[in-house]
């Protein structure tokens, strides 16, 4: 009788232990389809595959949401190909991910005292020693998502900030080109490729308790914002007034930061706020030679004579590789290069001022220099501007925008539109209707045929 009770009890406790496991320890490692849950059941940690990718990553997601939403990735730089052959466990004082015998990812501590890794209900994975002190936490190593309760810190001694970094694309969590961090002046800034800033929150204003350039923070009954600063560090954090509301801030693959909240009625994320507002305000969103146009979808296009450098990335909405010429430029006597005018654009960055010349001199100077890939002529100052490197951050402006310029892109003659005048009139005709355009071509063809017969 006693032994039966014993078996029943141990079975009960075993079940309880398995179903409520929030801990990776010497006794429990994670492999294949196994997962751990946070104690309140909010978050889950285990292997996942992003989109149609064949790669596996250790990730964290909301347990209850119908749509798998990854908030943290451990091995974002290095996936594994077989989750059954891989294991996440405590080893040598660290939490490590092994693929067979190969080390894929580690918490990278010198300590030998790590005892267990616990998934907390706010989405923080903490590594503790025997005494319960925290040796490492995922909140100090954020991926692209900032959950309520996490802090993005600026360390005043090292002058370094924590960062959120976008995924490369929807199927690849490795770091993309966009990141957000806190700076010395207490402002958040979004950077392209770790250096070029294209948005700032403005500094924290202790009186009004908002960031200067984010006035919409004032009208809010959902988020409890707080800013902390002392001699060694500063950080900003937020929490939900109503703990049942689910919200997250993501450094998105679009280069925008997006605060979204989960709507139970619709079973989907709802955009609450995002910056920068317009897609084309994201620096170099369309990559080298890509044209960004806020009035069109997709936002990125390659100029005539160019194609996406990587069609696969382009199809996944990762435009960062930009466009390349269909025919590579050749610069030798006898090879004809011409210039494709792009009208009403915002001139791209990294230009060089050639000097003061007339418009025609400017064109022939560019043509005569093999490293010149594009030029523009500034009418007001008569300056000749040219580009010798990548043409980045090219934006198409709206029709009535008076500050637009014309950029002349160097192309192999074979990639030029056959007849620029008919092409142009056709473009105009397109606005009024495709019918007119095809009529025009038909008309032209008809007369050409007549001419041939004659
Ligand atoms: C995965 O592939 C299928 C079929 O090729 C496609 O319909 C679907 O949109 C893809 N899913 C994602 C997330 O890209
Ligand atoms: C991993 O194991 C599960 C269950 O044991 C099995 O269904 C699955 O096919 C295996 N996956 C691979 C990639 O071997
Ligand atoms: C660990 O120790 C080694 C040698 O003692 C040192 O070079 C390294 O910087 C340490 N790493 C960390 C993360 O403290
Ligand atoms: C980003 O910057 C690094 C140098 O910091 C450079 O090597 C790399 O080419 C840059 N990436 C792009 C897409 O320009
Ligand atoms: C707002 O956050 C601060 C700092 O985290 C906290 O002290 C305060 O109690 C919170 N207020 C409410 C109403 O939750
Ligand atoms: C600043 O605050 C942090 C805790 O957030 C603390 O660890 C640190 O010692 C403080 N620095 C000073 C100089 O008070
Ligand atoms: C927050 O939660 C309350 C109560 O569950 C709900 O009525 C409200 O719509 C939620 N707000 C948001 C922004 O999700
Ligand atoms: C072409 O332009 C580059 C960049 O301005 C300049 O360094 C180079 O000397 C020019 N070459 C010729 C042949 O003018």
XYZ file of C-alpha atoms and ligand atoms in Angstrom:
566
model
C 0.000 0.000 0.000
C 2.707 2.410 1.033
C 4.746 1.655 -2.063
C 1.730 2.241 -4.340
C 1.116 5.603 -2.691
C 4.781 6.345 -3.130
C 4.635 5.574 -6.842
C 1.469 7.682 -7.213
C 3.022 10.573 -5.349
C 6.298 10.525 -7.197
C 4.367 10.341 -10.490
C 2.299 13.336 -9.411
C 5.362 15.321 -8.487
C 7.152 14.285 -11.637
C 4.219 15.540 -13.722
C 4.054 18.737 -11.741
C 7.771 19.204 -12.181
C 7.640 18.676 -15.954
C 4.585 20.793 -16.647
C 5.715 23.802 -14.628
C 9.374 23.745 -15.589
C 10.714 27.259 -15.953
C 14.287 26.227 -15.254
C 17.265 24.797 -17.083
C 19.569 23.150 -14.570
C 22.024 20.324 -14.147
C 18.986 18.012 -14.134
C 17.148 19.512 -17.079
C 18.432 20.523 -20.495
C 16.424 21.463 -23.529
C 16.452 19.721 -26.911
C 14.141 18.997 -29.866
C 10.556 20.035 -29.158
C 11.070 20.588 -25.429
C 10.285 24.024 -24.007
C 10.295 25.796 -20.670
C 7.526 28.153 -19.503
C 7.695 31.158 -17.232
C 5.947 30.553 -13.905
C 2.930 32.736 -14.725
C 2.653 31.121 -18.156
C 3.357 34.291 -20.165
C 6.525 33.274 -22.006
C 7.936 30.116 -23.497
C 11.516 29.272 -24.534
C 12.604 26.643 -27.040
C 13.721 26.000 -30.598
C 11.869 27.819 -33.371
C 12.171 28.264 -37.138
C 11.547 31.779 -38.493
C 9.109 31.761 -41.438
C 10.053 29.213 -44.082
C 13.672 29.068 -42.981
C 15.192 25.630 -42.425
C 17.345 26.997 -39.591
C 16.606 26.558 -35.906
C 17.192 29.118 -33.178
C 16.626 29.198 -29.425
C 13.957 31.839 -28.976
C 11.423 33.211 -26.545
C 7.785 33.875 -27.436
C 4.402 34.551 -25.825
C 2.759 31.334 -24.789
C -0.869 32.401 -25.119
C -0.815 34.361 -28.364
C -2.193 32.623 -31.437
C 0.544 34.128 -33.590
C 4.084 33.099 -32.659
C 5.862 36.358 -31.826
C 9.568 36.034 -31.079
C 10.806 38.524 -28.490
C 14.350 37.248 -27.941
C 16.840 35.038 -29.766
C 19.871 33.467 -28.097
C 21.973 32.285 -31.052
C 20.948 34.964 -33.534
C 24.353 34.937 -35.252
C 24.564 31.181 -35.702
C 21.620 28.850 -36.309
C 21.548 25.079 -35.917
C 20.173 22.781 -38.602
C 18.810 19.988 -36.404
C 17.023 20.730 -33.159
C 17.083 17.071 -32.129
C 20.869 16.963 -32.294
C 21.216 20.252 -30.372
C 20.910 20.954 -26.688
C 20.672 24.044 -24.468
C 22.203 23.303 -21.087
C 24.283 24.456 -18.152
C 27.926 23.634 -18.735
C 31.153 24.955 -17.207
C 29.417 27.772 -15.415
C 27.498 28.999 -18.465
C 24.285 28.466 -20.333
C 25.409 27.012 -23.668
C 23.884 25.782 -26.904
C 25.623 22.763 -28.379
C 25.117 21.259 -31.836
C 26.508 17.773 -31.300
C 29.799 18.655 -29.650
C 30.135 22.077 -31.258
C 29.603 25.183 -29.175
C 27.083 27.383 -31.022
C 26.271 29.979 -28.368
C 27.211 30.707 -24.761
C 26.485 33.280 -22.069
C 30.265 33.749 -22.148
C 30.974 34.213 -18.436
C 34.238 33.438 -16.716
C 32.382 32.334 -13.624
C 32.145 28.670 -12.814
C 29.314 29.054 -10.371
C 26.245 29.269 -12.651
C 23.678 26.923 -11.259
C 20.435 27.397 -13.168
C 18.733 29.503 -15.868
C 15.190 30.603 -15.052
C 12.642 32.102 -17.437
C 10.803 34.866 -15.568
C 7.287 35.979 -16.312
C 8.365 39.385 -17.665
C 10.389 37.702 -20.427
C 13.770 37.896 -18.728
C 15.947 34.771 -18.776
C 18.296 34.917 -15.789
C 21.353 32.839 -14.988
C 21.892 32.464 -11.246
C 24.470 30.973 -8.936
C 23.804 28.791 -5.879
C 23.013 31.777 -3.702
C 20.470 33.134 -6.179
C 22.502 36.133 -7.382
C 22.057 37.006 -11.021
C 25.200 36.432 -13.111
C 23.690 37.172 -16.525
C 20.261 38.165 -17.856
C 18.720 38.318 -21.317
C 17.414 41.838 -20.519
C 21.066 42.961 -20.789
C 21.371 41.287 -24.209
C 18.236 42.338 -26.054
C 17.644 41.291 -29.656
C 15.159 43.499 -31.535
C 12.423 43.675 -28.896
C 12.094 45.883 -25.831
C 9.614 44.389 -23.391
C 8.025 46.326 -20.525
C 10.383 46.200 -17.548
C 13.601 45.974 -19.587
C 15.990 48.922 -19.436
C 18.120 50.330 -22.198
C 21.141 51.690 -20.405
C 23.826 54.163 -21.210
C 27.014 53.512 -19.251
C 28.623 56.879 -18.541
C 32.006 55.341 -17.752
C 32.455 53.310 -20.925
C 30.276 55.743 -22.959
C 28.442 52.745 -24.413
C 24.760 51.998 -24.686
C 22.801 48.809 -24.964
C 21.179 48.408 -28.357
C 18.183 46.929 -30.005
C 19.143 45.677 -33.469
C 16.695 44.748 -36.209
C 16.609 41.294 -37.741
C 18.204 41.064 -41.182
C 14.818 40.026 -42.625
C 11.685 38.193 -41.505
C 13.429 34.829 -41.786
C 16.851 35.741 -40.475
C 17.322 37.059 -36.922
C 21.003 37.895 -37.464
C 21.639 41.618 -36.899
C 20.399 43.890 -39.672
C 21.479 47.455 -40.423
C 19.127 49.305 -38.058
C 19.611 49.837 -34.338
C 18.366 52.071 -31.563
C 20.334 53.196 -28.525
C 20.492 55.799 -25.789
C 23.114 58.532 -26.123
C 25.025 60.829 -23.846
C 22.476 63.630 -24.159
C 19.684 61.355 -22.813
C 18.094 61.011 -26.249
C 17.268 57.838 -28.126
C 18.663 57.687 -31.613
C 18.152 55.297 -34.493
C 21.242 54.457 -36.486
C 21.956 52.937 -39.858
C 24.914 50.547 -39.873
C 25.891 51.564 -36.354
C 26.835 55.114 -37.295
C 24.496 57.197 -39.461
C 21.748 58.704 -37.306
C 18.363 59.252 -38.979
C 16.009 59.803 -36.057
C 16.267 61.097 -32.492
C 13.734 61.270 -29.669
C 15.306 64.495 -28.438
C 16.599 64.633 -24.859
C 14.525 63.540 -21.881
C 12.688 66.444 -20.309
C 12.473 65.887 -16.548
C 9.743 68.549 -16.123
C 7.241 67.242 -18.627
C 8.518 63.643 -18.343
C 8.640 63.076 -22.070
C 11.301 63.069 -24.793
C 11.316 66.487 -26.456
C 10.569 65.257 -29.984
C 7.918 62.748 -28.954
C 5.022 64.933 -27.734
C 2.567 62.049 -28.184
C 4.060 60.480 -25.029
C 2.005 62.991 -23.085
C -1.353 61.604 -24.160
C -1.126 58.154 -22.772
C -2.968 56.113 -20.187
C -1.325 52.796 -20.975
C 2.407 53.139 -20.421
C 4.177 54.190 -17.240
C 7.427 55.740 -18.469
C 10.400 56.429 -16.246
C 13.867 57.771 -16.757
C 16.750 57.224 -14.351
C 20.120 58.913 -14.225
C 22.995 59.037 -11.774
C 26.741 59.580 -12.000
C 27.489 56.223 -13.596
C 24.527 55.370 -15.767
C 21.202 56.421 -17.198
C 18.340 54.336 -18.491
C 14.780 54.572 -19.664
C 12.148 51.973 -18.949
C 8.412 51.527 -19.166
C 5.734 49.341 -17.671
C 2.046 48.766 -18.305
C -0.418 50.458 -15.948
C -2.692 47.494 -16.583
C -0.568 44.371 -16.301
C -3.007 42.436 -18.519
C -2.195 44.635 -21.527
C 0.427 43.080 -23.787
C 2.779 45.457 -25.580
C 6.250 45.503 -27.091
C 8.608 47.892 -28.854
C 10.477 46.470 -31.836
C 13.392 47.765 -33.903
C 11.710 46.545 -37.061
C 13.299 45.270 -40.282
C 11.699 48.340 -41.915
C 14.135 50.561 -39.981
C 11.289 52.001 -37.898
C 10.745 51.513 -34.191
C 7.224 50.227 -33.581
C 5.267 50.006 -30.382
C 2.469 47.481 -30.833
C -0.211 46.212 -28.468
C -2.057 42.914 -28.688
C -5.782 43.112 -29.344
C -7.591 40.092 -27.948
C -10.743 40.720 -29.962
C -8.908 40.661 -33.287
C -6.131 38.280 -32.295
C -3.493 40.515 -33.778
C -0.914 43.179 -33.039
C -2.089 46.733 -33.402
C 0.358 49.520 -34.237
C 0.276 52.062 -31.435
C 3.139 54.304 -32.472
C 6.110 54.261 -34.850
C 9.062 56.435 -35.863
C 10.263 57.722 -38.251
C 6.774 58.241 -39.657
C 7.576 57.895 -43.329
C 9.323 54.843 -44.682
C 11.669 56.892 -46.860
C 12.937 58.804 -43.829
C 14.767 55.581 -42.944
C 18.308 56.146 -44.105
C 19.345 54.183 -47.206
C 16.271 51.953 -46.852
C 16.476 50.961 -50.517
C 20.225 50.376 -50.494
C 22.722 51.540 -53.053
C 21.054 52.973 -56.220
C 17.584 52.005 -54.896
C 14.932 54.733 -55.158
C 12.607 55.197 -52.198
C 9.121 56.551 -52.894
C 6.618 57.030 -50.064
C 3.796 57.248 -52.600
C 4.282 53.779 -54.070
C 4.223 50.173 -52.977
C 6.670 48.554 -52.644
C 8.523 51.621 -51.399
C 11.729 50.603 -53.154
C 12.406 50.474 -56.858
C 15.469 50.083 -59.005
C 16.065 52.764 -61.664
C 15.737 51.793 -65.306
C 18.749 49.728 -66.364
C 19.251 48.412 -62.815
C 18.060 45.243 -61.062
C 17.968 44.187 -57.390
C 21.381 42.962 -56.305
C 19.764 40.056 -54.484
C 16.297 39.176 -55.796
C 15.766 36.727 -52.910
C 16.392 39.398 -50.253
C 14.363 41.929 -52.252
C 11.373 39.541 -52.325
C 11.658 39.218 -48.544
C 11.466 43.027 -48.251
C 15.133 43.330 -47.357
C 16.174 46.101 -49.740
C 19.470 46.922 -48.044
C 21.635 45.311 -50.741
C 20.193 47.814 -53.217
C 20.412 47.700 -57.001
C 23.135 47.006 -59.549
C 23.414 47.827 -63.223
C 22.095 45.159 -65.580
C 25.147 45.697 -67.733
C 28.313 46.419 -65.821
C 29.860 49.731 -66.777
C 32.776 49.581 -69.093
C 34.948 52.562 -69.472
C 37.162 52.212 -72.476
C 37.407 53.939 -75.814
C 34.635 52.844 -78.146
C 32.225 51.803 -75.373
C 29.335 54.211 -75.139
C 28.017 55.351 -71.755
C 25.012 57.591 -71.405
C 23.143 59.310 -68.602
C 19.665 58.449 -67.369
C 17.922 61.483 -65.864
C 15.994 60.894 -62.623
C 13.806 63.928 -62.143
C 12.502 65.460 -58.943
C 14.656 63.496 -56.522
C 16.358 64.368 -53.264
C 20.045 64.117 -54.094
C 21.819 61.192 -52.439
C 24.579 61.519 -49.842
C 28.355 61.147 -50.282
C 28.592 63.590 -53.131
C 31.699 65.399 -54.236
C 31.721 68.974 -55.431
C 33.565 69.079 -58.702
C 33.692 72.845 -59.140
C 31.826 75.595 -60.847
C 30.939 74.649 -64.389
C 28.098 74.895 -66.859
C 25.572 72.067 -67.078
C 27.093 70.601 -70.251
C 30.650 70.815 -68.888
C 29.462 68.983 -65.783
C 28.095 66.110 -67.896
C 31.140 65.788 -70.068
C 33.466 65.936 -67.072
C 31.614 63.037 -65.457
C 31.644 61.122 -68.734
C 35.382 61.646 -68.967
C 36.082 60.214 -65.508
C 35.606 56.471 -65.199
C 34.981 56.591 -61.464
C 32.061 59.030 -61.835
C 28.810 57.025 -61.575
C 26.359 59.939 -61.435
C 26.230 63.717 -61.531
C 23.895 66.611 -60.883
C 24.133 70.290 -61.678
C 23.038 72.810 -59.112
C 21.538 75.646 -61.110
C 21.557 78.297 -58.397
C 25.263 77.996 -57.612
C 26.375 76.549 -60.970
C 28.183 73.814 -59.094
C 28.858 70.411 -60.570
C 28.146 67.576 -58.122
C 29.291 64.046 -58.710
C 29.213 60.622 -57.120
C 32.050 58.148 -57.278
C 30.938 55.690 -54.603
C 27.619 54.067 -53.746
C 24.621 56.251 -54.395
C 22.801 56.012 -51.046
C 19.534 57.447 -49.749
C 17.995 58.353 -53.092
C 14.411 59.603 -52.645
C 11.698 60.319 -55.161
C 9.856 63.483 -54.161
C 6.252 64.417 -54.704
C 5.365 66.201 -57.940
C 4.969 69.659 -56.445
C 8.018 69.554 -54.203
C 10.104 72.516 -55.243
C 13.453 71.383 -53.845
C 13.719 68.388 -56.120
C 16.733 67.979 -58.362
C 17.646 65.916 -61.381
C 20.238 63.219 -60.953
C 21.997 61.814 -64.021
C 22.955 58.159 -63.623
C 25.680 56.694 -65.799
C 24.495 53.675 -67.766
C 25.778 51.490 -70.511
C 24.098 52.661 -73.735
C 22.475 49.235 -74.120
C 20.549 49.721 -70.852
C 19.191 53.135 -71.787
C 15.498 53.389 -72.622
C 15.288 53.041 -76.425
C 13.868 56.486 -77.047
C 13.861 58.702 -74.051
C 11.341 61.158 -75.489
C 8.709 58.538 -76.313
C 9.416 56.854 -72.956
C 8.765 60.092 -71.167
C 5.584 60.957 -72.998
C 4.439 57.424 -72.320
C 5.091 57.835 -68.622
C 2.920 60.919 -68.665
C 0.281 59.087 -70.667
C 0.289 56.293 -68.088
C -1.076 58.735 -65.577
C -4.134 59.280 -67.752
C -4.526 55.688 -68.755
C -2.687 52.694 -70.084
C -4.935 52.792 -73.136
C -3.471 56.022 -74.411
C -0.022 54.590 -73.940
C -0.643 51.438 -75.915
C -2.391 53.497 -78.595
C 0.729 55.622 -78.875
C 2.948 52.552 -79.289
C 0.561 51.015 -81.783
C 0.508 54.252 -83.765
C 4.301 54.424 -83.783
C 4.616 50.789 -84.801
C 2.077 51.285 -87.590
C 3.944 54.183 -89.114
C 7.265 52.426 -88.768
C 5.849 49.430 -90.648
C 4.440 51.736 -93.331
C 7.839 53.311 -93.662
C 9.506 49.905 -93.993
C 7.070 48.835 -96.720
C 7.639 52.040 -98.559
C 6.334 30.231 -46.934
O 6.212 29.676 -48.221
C 4.872 29.640 -48.712
C 4.837 28.865 -50.028
O 6.047 29.015 -50.721
C 4.351 31.056 -48.861
O 3.028 31.054 -49.329
C 4.409 31.729 -47.515
O 4.044 33.101 -47.637
C 5.817 31.662 -46.924
N 5.789 32.167 -45.576
C 6.567 33.150 -45.172
C 6.422 33.572 -43.762
O 7.367 33.697 -45.902
C 12.976 15.341 -34.151
O 12.287 14.447 -33.281
C 10.890 14.478 -33.448
C 10.247 13.616 -32.377
O 11.143 12.734 -31.824
C 10.549 13.985 -34.854
O 9.158 14.024 -35.066
C 11.238 14.901 -35.861
O 11.034 14.421 -37.171
C 12.723 14.977 -35.593
N 13.272 16.016 -36.441
C 14.355 15.823 -37.187
C 14.800 17.005 -38.003
O 14.993 14.801 -37.176
C 37.698 36.027 -18.885
O 39.036 35.845 -18.468
C 39.981 36.055 -19.489
C 41.368 35.703 -18.959
O 41.400 35.725 -17.573
C 39.907 37.510 -19.944
O 40.818 37.748 -20.990
C 38.499 37.778 -20.452
O 38.360 39.145 -20.812
C 37.463 37.432 -19.409
N 36.142 37.551 -19.987
C 35.135 38.158 -19.390
C 33.829 38.163 -20.124
O 35.237 38.694 -18.301
C 28.699 49.130 -42.605
O 29.882 49.609 -42.021
C 31.015 48.757 -42.166
C 32.176 49.399 -41.453
O 31.828 49.761 -40.180
C 31.334 48.546 -43.631
O 32.391 47.639 -43.757
C 30.102 47.998 -44.328
O 30.332 47.895 -45.703
C 28.897 48.906 -44.085
N 27.714 48.288 -44.668
C 27.044 48.834 -45.667
C 25.838 48.105 -46.161
O 27.387 49.894 -46.154
C 5.423 53.705 -12.533
O 6.776 53.274 -12.551
C 7.534 53.689 -11.427
C 8.984 53.326 -11.631
O 9.127 52.058 -12.182
C 6.932 53.067 -10.166
O 7.660 53.475 -9.040
C 5.477 53.497 -10.044
O 4.864 52.849 -8.947
C 4.695 53.167 -11.320
N 3.373 53.773 -11.230
C 2.248 53.079 -11.432
C 0.976 53.831 -11.263
O 2.253 51.893 -11.730
C 23.737 54.346 -10.155
O 22.633 53.438 -10.065
C 22.960 52.060 -10.170
C 21.693 51.245 -10.011
O 20.769 51.514 -11.002
C 23.956 51.657 -9.094
O 24.342 50.297 -9.288
C 25.160 52.555 -9.145
O 26.012 52.245 -8.078
C 24.722 54.013 -9.055
N 25.890 54.869 -9.167
C 26.169 55.823 -8.301
C 27.410 56.601 -8.520
O 25.413 56.052 -7.369
C -5.856 47.044 -21.804
O -6.618 46.116 -21.061
C -7.957 46.527 -20.827
C -8.611 45.506 -19.917
O -8.237 44.208 -20.255
C -8.678 46.667 -22.169
O -10.008 47.118 -21.974
C -7.937 47.671 -23.034
O -8.527 47.746 -24.316
C -6.474 47.263 -23.172
N -5.765 48.316 -23.895
C -5.005 48.064 -24.936
C -4.340 49.237 -25.571
O -4.793 46.938 -25.354
C 38.127 61.247 -61.285
O 37.487 61.697 -60.103
C 38.151 61.320 -58.917
C 37.296 61.733 -57.736
O 37.041 63.084 -57.692
C 39.523 61.951 -58.877
O 40.185 61.533 -57.686
C 40.310 61.510 -60.100
O 41.530 62.172 -60.121
C 39.537 61.805 -61.379
N 40.238 61.208 -62.510
C 40.484 61.892 -63.607
C 41.167 61.145 -64.682
O 40.164 63.058 -63.711
